[in-house]
Coordinates of C-alpha atoms in Angstrom, one line a residue:
M1 CA 29.6 -81.3 62.3
S2 CA 27.6 -82.4 65.3
N3 CA 25.1 -80.4 67.0
Q4 CA 27.0 -79.8 70.1
R5 CA 30.0 -79.3 68.1
A6 CA 28.2 -76.4 66.3
L7 CA 26.4 -74.7 69.1
V8 CA 29.5 -74.5 71.3
E9 CA 31.7 -73.4 68.5
A10 CA 28.0 -70.7 68.0
L11 CA 28.4 -69.7 71.7
A12 CA 32.4 -69.2 71.7
E13 CA 31.6 -66.6 68.7
L14 CA 28.6 -64.9 70.6
D15 CA 31.3 -64.9 73.9
L16 CA 32.9 -61.8 71.8
N17 CA 29.6 -59.9 72.7
P18 CA 28.4 -59.6 76.5
E19 CA 24.7 -58.7 75.2
Q20 CA 24.4 -61.5 72.9
S21 CA 26.1 -63.6 75.3
I22 CA 23.7 -63.1 78.1
A23 CA 20.6 -63.3 75.7
V24 CA 21.6 -66.7 74.5
R25 CA 22.2 -68.1 78.2
E26 CA 19.2 -66.4 79.5
R27 CA 16.4 -69.4 81.5
G28 CA 13.9 -67.1 82.2
H29 CA 11.7 -64.5 80.0
C30 CA 13.9 -62.3 77.9
V31 CA 13.5 -59.7 75.4
V32 CA 16.5 -58.9 72.7
L33 CA 16.2 -55.3 72.0
A34 CA 18.0 -55.3 68.6
G35 CA 18.9 -52.4 66.1
P36 CA 20.0 -52.4 62.8
G37 CA 22.9 -55.2 62.1
S38 CA 22.8 -56.2 65.5
G39 CA 23.4 -60.2 65.0
K40 CA 19.5 -60.4 66.1
T41 CA 19.2 -63.5 63.5
K42 CA 22.1 -64.9 65.3
T43 CA 21.2 -64.5 68.6
L44 CA 17.6 -66.0 68.0
T45 CA 18.6 -68.7 66.3
T46 CA 21.8 -69.6 68.5
A47 CA 19.5 -69.5 71.9
M48 CA 16.8 -71.8 69.8
A49 CA 19.5 -74.3 69.3
R50 CA 20.7 -74.1 72.7
A51 CA 17.6 -74.5 74.4
L52 CA 16.9 -77.7 71.9
V53 CA 20.2 -79.3 73.1
E54 CA 20.7 -78.2 76.8
D55 CA 17.1 -77.2 78.1
V56 CA 14.5 -79.2 76.3
V57 CA 14.1 -82.8 76.6
D58 CA 13.5 -85.0 73.5
P59 CA 10.6 -85.5 72.1
R60 CA 9.4 -81.9 73.6
G61 CA 10.7 -78.8 71.3
V62 CA 10.5 -75.3 70.8
A63 CA 8.1 -72.7 68.4
C64 CA 9.4 -69.5 66.8
I65 CA 6.8 -67.1 65.3
T66 CA 8.2 -65.1 62.7
Y67 CA 6.4 -61.9 60.8
N68 CA 6.4 -63.8 57.3
N69 CA 7.4 -66.9 55.6
E70 CA 10.6 -65.1 54.1
C71 CA 11.8 -64.6 58.0
A72 CA 11.1 -68.1 58.7
I73 CA 13.2 -69.6 55.7
E74 CA 16.2 -67.4 56.8
L75 CA 15.6 -68.7 60.3
E76 CA 15.4 -72.4 59.0
T77 CA 18.4 -71.8 57.0
R78 CA 20.2 -70.5 60.0
L79 CA 19.4 -73.3 62.3
A80 CA 20.5 -76.4 59.2
R81 CA 24.1 -74.8 59.9
L82 CA 23.8 -75.4 63.4
G83 CA 22.8 -79.0 63.2
I84 CA 19.0 -78.4 63.8
H85 CA 16.4 -79.2 61.1
T86 CA 12.7 -78.3 61.5
S87 CA 10.8 -81.5 62.8
D88 CA 8.3 -82.1 65.1
R89 CA 10.4 -80.7 67.8
C90 CA 11.0 -77.0 66.2
F91 CA 8.0 -75.0 64.1
I92 CA 9.0 -72.0 62.5
G93 CA 6.0 -70.0 61.3
T94 CA 4.0 -67.6 61.0
V95 CA 1.6 -66.5 63.7
H96 CA -1.4 -67.5 61.4
S97 CA 0.5 -70.9 60.8
F98 CA 1.3 -71.4 64.3
A99 CA -2.5 -70.8 65.0
L100 CA -3.7 -73.0 62.0
N101 CA -1.5 -75.8 62.3
Q102 CA -0.8 -76.0 65.9
V103 CA -3.8 -74.9 67.2
I104 CA -7.2 -75.2 65.0
M105 CA -6.1 -78.1 63.2
P106 CA -5.1 -80.4 66.4
Y107 CA -7.9 -79.2 68.5
A108 CA -10.8 -77.4 66.9
R109 CA -12.8 -80.8 66.4
C110 CA -12.6 -81.3 70.3
I111 CA -14.9 -78.6 70.6
P112 CA -18.5 -78.8 69.3
G113 CA -19.8 -76.1 67.1
L114 CA -16.3 -74.0 67.0
L115 CA -15.9 -74.7 63.4
P116 CA -17.4 -76.9 59.9
P117 CA -15.9 -80.0 59.9
E118 CA -14.2 -79.6 56.9
F119 CA -13.4 -75.7 56.8
R120 CA -11.0 -74.3 54.4
V121 CA -9.5 -70.3 54.0
A122 CA -11.6 -68.4 52.1
D123 CA -10.2 -66.7 48.8
T124 CA -10.4 -62.9 47.6
A125 CA -13.7 -63.1 46.0
E126 CA -15.6 -65.3 48.8
R127 CA -14.1 -62.4 51.7
R128 CA -15.8 -60.1 49.5
T129 CA -19.3 -61.5 49.4
A130 CA -19.1 -62.4 52.7
V131 CA -18.2 -58.7 53.6
E132 CA -21.2 -57.4 51.0
T133 CA -23.7 -59.8 52.7
A134 CA -22.7 -58.3 56.1
Y135 CA -23.4 -55.1 55.3
R136 CA -26.5 -55.8 54.2
A137 CA -28.0 -57.6 56.8
V138 CA -26.5 -54.9 59.4
F139 CA -26.5 -51.6 57.8
G140 CA -28.6 -52.1 55.0
D141 CA -27.7 -48.7 53.4
Q142 CA -26.3 -48.3 49.6
F143 CA -22.7 -47.0 50.6
D144 CA -19.5 -48.7 49.8
P145 CA -19.6 -52.1 52.3
H146 CA -15.5 -52.5 51.7
E147 CA -14.7 -49.0 52.5
R148 CA -16.3 -49.3 56.0
W149 CA -14.9 -52.7 56.4
R150 CA -11.7 -51.3 56.4
F151 CA -12.9 -49.9 59.6
A152 CA -13.9 -53.5 61.0
E153 CA -10.5 -54.8 60.1
E154 CA -8.7 -52.1 62.4
K155 CA -10.9 -53.5 65.1
R156 CA -10.8 -56.6 64.4
R157 CA -7.3 -56.8 64.7
C158 CA -7.0 -54.7 68.2
D159 CA -10.1 -55.9 70.0
I160 CA -8.8 -59.6 70.4
D161 CA -10.9 -60.6 73.8
R162 CA -14.6 -60.4 72.9
T163 CA -15.4 -61.2 76.4
L164 CA -14.7 -57.9 77.4
Q165 CA -17.1 -55.2 77.8
A166 CA -15.3 -53.1 75.5
W167 CA -16.1 -55.1 72.5
R168 CA -19.5 -54.1 72.0
A169 CA -19.1 -51.2 74.2
R170 CA -16.5 -49.3 71.5
N171 CA -18.6 -49.0 68.1
P172 CA -21.3 -51.6 68.3
E173 CA -22.2 -51.4 64.6
L174 CA -18.6 -52.5 63.5
A175 CA -18.7 -55.3 66.2
S176 CA -22.1 -56.4 64.6
F177 CA -20.6 -56.0 61.2
I178 CA -17.7 -58.5 62.0
E179 CA -19.7 -61.2 63.7
A180 CA -22.0 -61.1 60.7
Y181 CA -19.3 -61.5 58.0
E182 CA -17.6 -64.1 60.2
A183 CA -21.2 -66.2 60.6
D184 CA -21.7 -65.7 56.6
L185 CA -17.9 -67.3 56.6
R186 CA -19.4 -70.3 58.7
R187 CA -22.3 -71.2 56.7
R188 CA -20.5 -71.6 53.9
G189 CA -17.3 -73.4 55.8
L190 CA -14.8 -71.1 55.7
I191 CA -12.3 -69.1 57.8
D192 CA -10.1 -66.4 56.6
F193 CA -6.4 -65.5 57.4
D194 CA -7.1 -62.7 59.9
D195 CA -9.8 -65.6 61.6
M196 CA -6.6 -67.8 62.2
P197 CA -5.3 -66.2 65.5
L198 CA -8.6 -64.9 66.7
I199 CA -9.9 -68.5 66.8
A200 CA -6.8 -70.0 68.5
F201 CA -7.0 -67.1 71.1
R202 CA -10.4 -68.2 71.8
M203 CA -9.6 -71.6 71.8
I204 CA -6.8 -71.1 74.5
Q205 CA -8.6 -68.5 76.4
S206 CA -11.4 -70.5 77.1
R207 CA -9.9 -74.5 77.2
P208 CA -7.0 -74.1 79.4
W209 CA -6.4 -77.7 78.6
I210 CA -5.1 -76.5 75.5
R211 CA -3.0 -74.2 76.5
E212 CA -1.3 -77.3 78.9
A213 CA -1.1 -79.6 76.1
L214 CA 0.5 -76.7 73.7
R215 CA 3.3 -76.0 76.9
A216 CA 3.6 -79.6 77.0
R217 CA 5.1 -79.7 73.7
F218 CA 6.7 -76.3 73.5
P219 CA 8.0 -75.1 76.7
I220 CA 9.6 -72.4 75.2
I221 CA 7.8 -69.8 72.5
F222 CA 10.5 -67.8 70.7
V223 CA 9.1 -64.7 68.7
D224 CA 11.3 -62.8 65.9
E225 CA 10.4 -59.1 64.7
Y226 CA 7.8 -59.0 67.7
Q227 CA 6.8 -54.9 67.3
D228 CA 5.2 -56.1 63.9
L229 CA 3.2 -59.0 64.6
G230 CA 0.2 -56.7 66.2
H231 CA -2.6 -57.5 69.0
A232 CA -3.3 -60.8 68.5
L233 CA 0.3 -62.5 68.9
H234 CA 0.6 -60.4 72.0
E235 CA -2.7 -61.8 73.7
L236 CA -1.9 -65.2 72.4
V237 CA 1.7 -64.6 74.2
L238 CA 0.2 -63.4 77.2
L239 CA -1.8 -66.6 77.4
L240 CA 0.4 -68.6 76.5
C241 CA 3.9 -67.5 78.9
F242 CA 2.3 -65.3 81.6
E243 CA -0.7 -67.4 82.4
G244 CA -0.1 -70.7 80.5
G245 CA 3.7 -70.8 81.7
M246 CA 5.7 -71.5 78.3
R247 CA 9.0 -69.4 78.6
L248 CA 9.6 -66.5 76.1
F249 CA 12.0 -65.4 73.9
A250 CA 11.5 -62.0 71.9
V251 CA 13.8 -60.2 69.5
G252 CA 12.3 -56.9 68.5
D253 CA 13.0 -53.3 67.1
A254 CA 10.3 -50.4 68.4
D255 CA 12.8 -48.1 65.8
Q256 CA 11.8 -50.7 63.1
S257 CA 7.9 -51.0 63.6
I258 CA 6.6 -50.2 59.9
Y259 CA 3.3 -52.1 59.9
G260 CA 1.0 -49.9 61.5
F261 CA -1.4 -50.4 58.3
A262 CA -1.5 -54.1 59.0
G263 CA -2.3 -53.7 63.2
A264 CA 1.5 -53.3 64.4
N265 CA 2.0 -52.1 67.3
P266 CA 5.6 -51.1 68.6
E267 CA 4.1 -50.3 72.0
L268 CA 3.4 -53.8 72.7
L269 CA 6.8 -54.7 72.5
Q270 CA 7.5 -52.0 75.2
S271 CA 5.4 -53.0 77.3
L272 CA 6.3 -56.7 77.8
L273 CA 9.8 -54.7 79.5
A274 CA 7.5 -53.4 82.5
R275 CA 6.0 -57.3 83.0
P276 CA 7.8 -58.5 85.8
G277 CA 10.4 -61.5 85.5
V278 CA 11.2 -60.5 82.0
R279 CA 14.8 -59.5 81.3
A280 CA 15.6 -57.1 79.0
V281 CA 18.9 -57.4 76.3
R282 CA 19.8 -54.6 74.5
L283 CA 22.3 -55.3 71.3
R284 CA 24.2 -52.0 71.0
F285 CA 26.7 -53.3 68.1
N286 CA 26.3 -52.8 64.4
Y287 CA 27.7 -54.9 62.7
R288 CA 26.5 -54.4 59.2
S289 CA 27.3 -50.8 58.3
G290 CA 30.1 -48.7 58.5
A291 CA 30.4 -46.0 61.4
K292 CA 29.6 -42.9 58.6
I293 CA 26.2 -44.7 57.9
I294 CA 25.5 -45.7 61.5
R295 CA 25.8 -42.0 62.2
A296 CA 23.5 -41.2 59.6
S297 CA 21.0 -43.6 60.9
L298 CA 20.9 -41.4 63.8
G299 CA 20.2 -38.2 61.8
A300 CA 17.1 -40.8 59.8
L301 CA 15.6 -41.9 63.4
G302 CA 15.7 -38.1 64.6
E303 CA 16.2 -39.6 68.2
E304 CA 19.7 -40.5 70.0
R305 CA 20.7 -44.0 70.6
D306 CA 24.0 -46.1 71.7
Y307 CA 24.4 -47.8 68.6
R308 CA 28.5 -48.2 66.9
G309 CA 30.1 -50.2 65.3
P310 CA 33.0 -52.9 66.4
D311 CA 36.5 -51.0 67.0
G312 CA 38.4 -51.3 63.4
A313 CA 35.0 -51.2 61.5
P314 CA 35.3 -48.9 58.5
E315 CA 34.0 -46.0 57.9
G316 CA 32.0 -46.5 54.6
D317 CA 30.6 -44.0 52.2
L318 CA 27.7 -41.8 52.4
A319 CA 26.5 -39.6 49.1
F320 CA 23.8 -37.3 48.3
W321 CA 22.8 -36.8 44.5
K322 CA 21.0 -33.9 43.5
V323 CA 19.1 -34.2 40.4
K324 CA 17.4 -31.2 38.6
G325 CA 13.9 -32.6 38.2
G326 CA 11.2 -35.3 39.2
H327 CA 10.8 -39.2 39.4
D328 CA 11.9 -39.4 35.7
A329 CA 15.0 -37.5 35.6
Q330 CA 16.2 -39.0 38.8
A331 CA 15.3 -42.7 37.5
G332 CA 17.4 -41.7 34.5
A333 CA 20.1 -40.4 37.0
I334 CA 20.1 -43.6 38.4
A335 CA 20.3 -45.9 35.4
T336 CA 23.0 -43.8 33.8
T337 CA 25.2 -42.7 36.5
I338 CA 25.0 -43.7 39.7
L339 CA 24.0 -47.3 39.5
P340 CA 27.0 -48.3 36.9
K341 CA 29.6 -46.2 39.1
L342 CA 28.5 -48.3 42.4
L343 CA 28.4 -51.5 40.2
E344 CA 31.9 -51.0 39.3
R345 CA 32.7 -49.9 43.1
H346 CA 31.3 -53.3 43.6
P347 CA 31.4 -55.9 41.4
H348 CA 29.9 -59.1 42.5
E349 CA 27.8 -57.7 45.1
E350 CA 24.8 -57.1 45.9
V351 CA 23.2 -53.2 45.3
A352 CA 19.7 -52.1 46.2
I353 CA 17.6 -49.5 45.1
L354 CA 14.9 -48.8 47.1
Y355 CA 11.5 -46.5 47.4
R356 CA 8.9 -45.3 49.2
A357 CA 6.1 -47.4 46.8
A358 CA 5.9 -50.2 44.1
W359 CA 4.9 -47.5 41.0
L360 CA 7.9 -45.7 42.1
G361 CA 9.8 -49.2 41.3
D362 CA 7.4 -49.1 38.1
K363 CA 9.8 -46.0 36.9
I364 CA 13.5 -47.5 37.7
A365 CA 12.5 -51.0 36.4
A366 CA 11.7 -48.6 32.8
A367 CA 15.0 -46.8 33.3
L368 CA 17.2 -49.9 34.0
D369 CA 15.1 -51.7 31.0
E370 CA 16.2 -48.8 28.7
K371 CA 19.7 -49.3 29.4
A372 CA 20.0 -53.1 29.6
I373 CA 20.9 -53.3 33.1
P374 CA 19.4 -56.9 35.0
Y375 CA 17.8 -56.5 38.0
V376 CA 15.4 -58.6 40.2
R377 CA 12.2 -57.3 41.7
T378 CA 11.6 -58.1 45.2
N379 CA 8.7 -55.8 46.5
G380 CA 4.7 -56.4 45.4
N381 CA 5.2 -56.2 41.6
A382 CA 7.8 -59.5 42.1
L383 CA 7.8 -62.4 40.6
I384 CA 8.1 -64.6 43.4
K385 CA 5.5 -63.3 46.4
R386 CA 7.2 -63.1 49.4
S387 CA 3.9 -64.1 51.3
S388 CA 3.1 -67.0 49.6
R389 CA 4.6 -70.5 50.7
L390 CA 4.1 -72.0 47.6
A391 CA 5.5 -69.9 45.6
R392 CA 8.6 -69.6 48.0
F393 CA 9.3 -73.3 47.4
V394 CA 8.6 -73.2 43.9
E395 CA 11.5 -70.8 43.9
N396 CA 13.4 -73.1 46.3
C397 CA 13.1 -75.9 43.8
A398 CA 14.3 -74.1 40.8
A399 CA 17.3 -73.0 42.9
W400 CA 18.0 -76.8 43.9
V401 CA 17.9 -78.0 40.5
A402 CA 19.6 -74.8 38.7
G403 CA 23.2 -75.5 41.1
G404 CA 21.6 -75.6 44.9
W405 CA 22.2 -79.6 44.8
R406 CA 25.8 -79.3 44.4
D407 CA 26.3 -78.0 48.0
A408 CA 23.0 -78.8 49.6
D409 CA 21.7 -74.6 48.9
P410 CA 18.9 -75.3 49.7
P411 CA 19.0 -78.3 51.6
Y412 CA 16.4 -81.4 50.2
A413 CA 15.1 -81.6 53.9
R414 CA 13.8 -78.3 53.8
L415 CA 12.3 -79.0 50.4
L416 CA 10.5 -81.8 51.9
G417 CA 9.9 -80.4 54.5
Q418 CA 8.3 -77.1 52.7
A419 CA 5.8 -79.7 50.5
L420 CA 5.0 -81.7 53.6
A421 CA 3.6 -78.2 55.1
L422 CA 1.9 -77.4 51.4
V423 CA 0.1 -80.9 51.2
F424 CA -0.5 -81.8 54.4
G425 CA -0.7 -78.6 56.8
G426 CA 0.7 -80.5 60.0
R427 CA 1.9 -83.8 60.8
A428 CA 2.1 -86.3 57.5
S429 CA 2.3 -90.3 58.1
D430 CA 5.3 -92.0 57.5
A431 CA 4.0 -93.3 54.1
E432 CA 2.5 -90.3 53.1
E433 CA 6.1 -88.5 54.0
Q434 CA 7.5 -91.2 51.6
T435 CA 5.4 -90.8 48.7
V436 CA 5.6 -87.5 48.5
S437 CA 9.7 -87.7 49.2
R438 CA 9.9 -90.3 46.2
Q439 CA 8.0 -87.6 43.8
L440 CA 9.5 -84.9 45.0
I441 CA 13.0 -86.8 44.5
S442 CA 11.8 -87.8 40.7
F443 CA 10.7 -84.4 39.4
L444 CA 14.0 -82.8 41.0
H445 CA 16.4 -85.1 39.3
S446 CA 14.6 -85.0 36.2
G447 CA 14.8 -81.2 35.9
V448 CA 19.0 -81.0 36.9
G449 CA 21.2 -80.5 33.5
A450 CA 17.9 -80.4 31.2
G451 CA 18.2 -77.0 30.4
E452 CA 14.8 -76.1 31.0
S453 CA 13.3 -72.7 31.1
A454 CA 11.6 -71.2 33.9
H455 CA 8.3 -71.8 31.8
A456 CA 9.0 -75.3 30.6
W457 CA 10.1 -76.2 34.0
L458 CA 6.8 -74.4 35.9
Q459 CA 4.6 -76.1 33.6
R460 CA 6.2 -79.9 34.3
F461 CA 5.9 -78.7 37.9
S462 CA 2.3 -78.1 37.2
R463 CA 1.9 -81.6 35.4
E464 CA 3.6 -83.9 37.5
L465 CA 3.4 -82.8 41.0
L466 CA 0.3 -81.2 41.4
P467 CA -2.3 -82.9 40.6
P468 CA -1.4 -86.0 43.1
W469 CA -0.6 -83.5 46.1
R470 CA -3.8 -81.4 45.4
A471 CA -5.6 -84.9 45.2
V472 CA -4.4 -85.9 48.9
A473 CA -4.3 -82.4 50.4
R474 CA -5.2 -81.7 53.9
N475 CA -4.1 -78.3 54.3
P476 CA -7.1 -75.3 54.2
Q477 CA -5.1 -73.0 53.1
H478 CA -5.0 -73.1 49.4
E479 CA -2.6 -72.0 47.1
W480 CA -2.3 -73.4 44.0
E481 CA -3.3 -71.3 42.1
V482 CA -0.1 -69.6 42.6
L483 CA 1.8 -71.6 40.5
A484 CA -0.6 -71.1 37.4
E485 CA 0.3 -67.2 38.0
L486 CA 4.1 -68.0 37.6
I487 CA 3.8 -70.0 34.5
S488 CA 1.6 -66.9 33.6
K489 CA 4.1 -64.2 34.3
T490 CA 6.9 -66.2 32.6
D491 CA 4.9 -67.0 29.2
P492 CA 7.0 -66.7 26.2
A493 CA 4.6 -65.6 23.9
Q494 CA 4.9 -61.7 26.3
D495 CA 8.6 -62.3 26.1
K496 CA 8.6 -63.0 29.9
D497 CA 10.6 -66.2 30.0
M498 CA 14.1 -66.7 31.5
P499 CA 16.6 -69.1 32.6
L500 CA 15.2 -71.0 35.5
N501 CA 18.9 -70.1 37.5
I502 CA 17.6 -66.1 36.7
F503 CA 13.8 -67.2 38.1
A504 CA 15.7 -69.0 41.0
G505 CA 17.6 -65.9 41.9
R506 CA 21.2 -68.0 41.6
T507 CA 23.2 -64.9 39.7
E508 CA 26.2 -65.2 41.9
G509 CA 29.2 -63.8 40.8
S510 CA 27.9 -61.5 38.2
G511 CA 26.6 -58.7 40.7
R512 CA 23.2 -58.4 40.8
V513 CA 20.4 -55.7 41.2
S514 CA 17.4 -55.6 43.7
L515 CA 14.6 -53.4 43.5
S516 CA 12.2 -53.5 46.5
T517 CA 9.9 -50.9 48.4
L518 CA 11.4 -49.7 51.6
H519 CA 8.7 -52.2 53.5
S520 CA 9.9 -55.1 51.1
A521 CA 13.3 -54.4 52.0
K522 CA 12.9 -54.8 56.0
G523 CA 15.1 -57.1 57.6
R524 CA 17.1 -57.4 54.4
E525 CA 20.7 -56.2 53.8
F526 CA 23.0 -55.7 50.6
D527 CA 26.8 -54.4 50.1
A528 CA 25.2 -51.1 48.4
A529 CA 21.5 -49.3 48.7
I530 CA 20.3 -46.2 46.5
L531 CA 17.3 -44.7 48.3
Y532 CA 15.2 -43.4 45.2
G533 CA 12.5 -40.4 45.3
M534 CA 13.8 -39.1 48.8
N535 CA 12.2 -35.6 48.3
A536 CA 10.3 -33.5 50.4
D537 CA 6.3 -34.4 49.2
D538 CA 7.4 -38.1 49.0
I539 CA 9.0 -38.7 52.6
P540 CA 7.2 -37.6 54.5
S541 CA 4.1 -37.1 52.1
H542 CA 1.4 -35.3 53.1
R543 CA -0.7 -38.8 54.5
D544 CA 2.1 -39.0 56.6
R545 CA 1.7 -35.4 58.1
K546 CA -2.1 -35.9 59.3
S547 CA -0.8 -37.3 62.4
P548 CA 2.2 -38.0 64.8
A549 CA 1.6 -41.4 64.6
A550 CA 1.8 -41.7 60.6
L551 CA 4.8 -39.3 60.9
R552 CA 6.7 -41.4 63.4
E553 CA 5.9 -44.6 61.5
A554 CA 6.9 -43.0 58.3
R555 CA 10.4 -41.5 59.7
R556 CA 11.3 -45.3 61.3
L557 CA 10.3 -46.2 57.6
F558 CA 13.0 -44.0 55.9
Y559 CA 15.7 -45.3 59.0
V560 CA 14.8 -48.4 58.1
G561 CA 16.2 -47.7 54.8
V562 CA 18.9 -45.9 55.9
T563 CA 20.4 -48.7 57.4
R564 CA 19.9 -51.4 54.7
P565 CA 23.9 -50.8 53.4
R566 CA 27.1 -52.5 54.8
K567 CA 29.4 -50.3 52.8
E568 CA 27.8 -47.8 50.6
L569 CA 24.6 -45.7 50.4
A570 CA 23.5 -43.3 47.9
I571 CA 20.5 -40.8 48.4
V572 CA 18.8 -39.3 45.5
F573 CA 16.5 -36.7 45.4
Q574 CA 15.2 -33.7 43.3
E575 CA 17.8 -30.8 43.8
G576 CA 16.3 -27.9 46.0
N577 CA 12.9 -30.3 46.9
H578 CA 14.6 -32.7 49.4
S579 CA 12.9 -34.6 52.5
P580 CA 13.8 -32.6 55.5
W581 CA 14.9 -35.8 56.8
V582 CA 18.1 -36.1 54.6
A583 CA 19.5 -32.7 55.4
E584 CA 19.5 -34.0 59.5
L585 CA 21.1 -37.5 58.2
S586 CA 24.1 -34.9 56.3
R587 CA 24.4 -33.3 59.8
R588 CA 24.7 -36.3 61.5
S589 CA 27.1 -38.2 58.6
K590 CA 29.4 -35.1 59.2
G591 CA 29.8 -36.0 63.3
E592 CA 27.7 -32.6 63.6
A593 CA 25.5 -32.1 66.3

């Protein structure tokens, strides 16, 4: 299907929803306020495709900044269905990737003394050493430098513009600590992860020609999940769009802002709405969940919203499970009763078990292991790290070998693009692209039908692809050690090996149980979901109650969990000790005030 035909069909589909139609056709600054299940990703990708086809003349393109690599992959997949593939015209990646690959790598060498010529990204040990060295230089006492660095990190993420008086006026000792830390990294030819948007901001702020170069290449910038991306992204948007002339299309939902610990601030999204020339579009329909779950979600949020399902949408189901006992007893009830009933009602569909913290995932995993119920973990204890580009690339390659080649899921073009980004960071020459493509195709085809386990396939990946790629790599963000971790995590000597299709997540037709923290479930949807451990002491916790801001964020986290399922939601808690928000949710689900 041609790009034009695919786009026409997508636009016609969105015409059934006036708000979505207005948003994708807007040619000025636009902020889309998109609640759960409102078609946010469809709206965003259709707007990107329309802009590339109708507004932006080749070779100019668009850039889309996402919260994490998982979101980037989802957007690439959706755009591919519209006939748009990631290329020099279409950048999709995190704010750190944008800063590194679109600003620092192309232009840093033009600014004398900014960075060491062959800089690279520091690893964990190198960052810890720099913190300790800087602490001794600034404070010289015997207290824990890493404890104090936590406060320095918060200042570093929030006080972006260091030309302002507030940089040193507010806690000057922390400012000196940060500057000493960064100076130590630079002496060793290093930057860190948080450096990327900060350095990019300073480059764009001090060199208007960089701003002009970016606008010439990307006249429109799209931002997904704006509320999660923090102060550095916000300041970059103000520079590039409201001073630099790029057009902004931002999508977000302040009600789903749950990453305050990482610097996210829902007020930044709200501040865009007050700027002149910005059109706000609110998506009101929830296409994901049944009406009963939508009503209940307002009880979870504790605030009024005008979300509703489309006419004729099913009611959905909501169940409350009181369990006599704590977390272990609740995990046991899920494994023996609740989950089997859900799987019986939802055969060949995805059921998720969601919880507040990773240690609760260990408990539910142990309970499922005891009953021999297979599952996939998608939180911090997962086999595949969502934050690692290399790990996601390896998983996608495994999916292609395990059957994805039949229906181009994932498409080879995406695999090649990911490989080139891993090796070269930015652009590759035609000869480099051909070499990497030849190596990748040879490796992928040799695995089709070979019957290799995940461990054996990963070992061969390490032997055949890593040495030639590492030899020519220009990407300063090294991740090669991730492959060694995957090999270790599938060690057959520890009974951890698995079939390649299971490793790749290609378990369609057999039902799928996903275990995830509430944070890791953000942005995902399931046919049915179980909220585990919704007890009075867990959500909100004692720590949540220490400040109004923390309590509001915990409530938004609960809301995120409630809005994940399409058809059925089960809430599990200790009898006589349920979260106060569970009671509000129950009242709303029954239509009570």
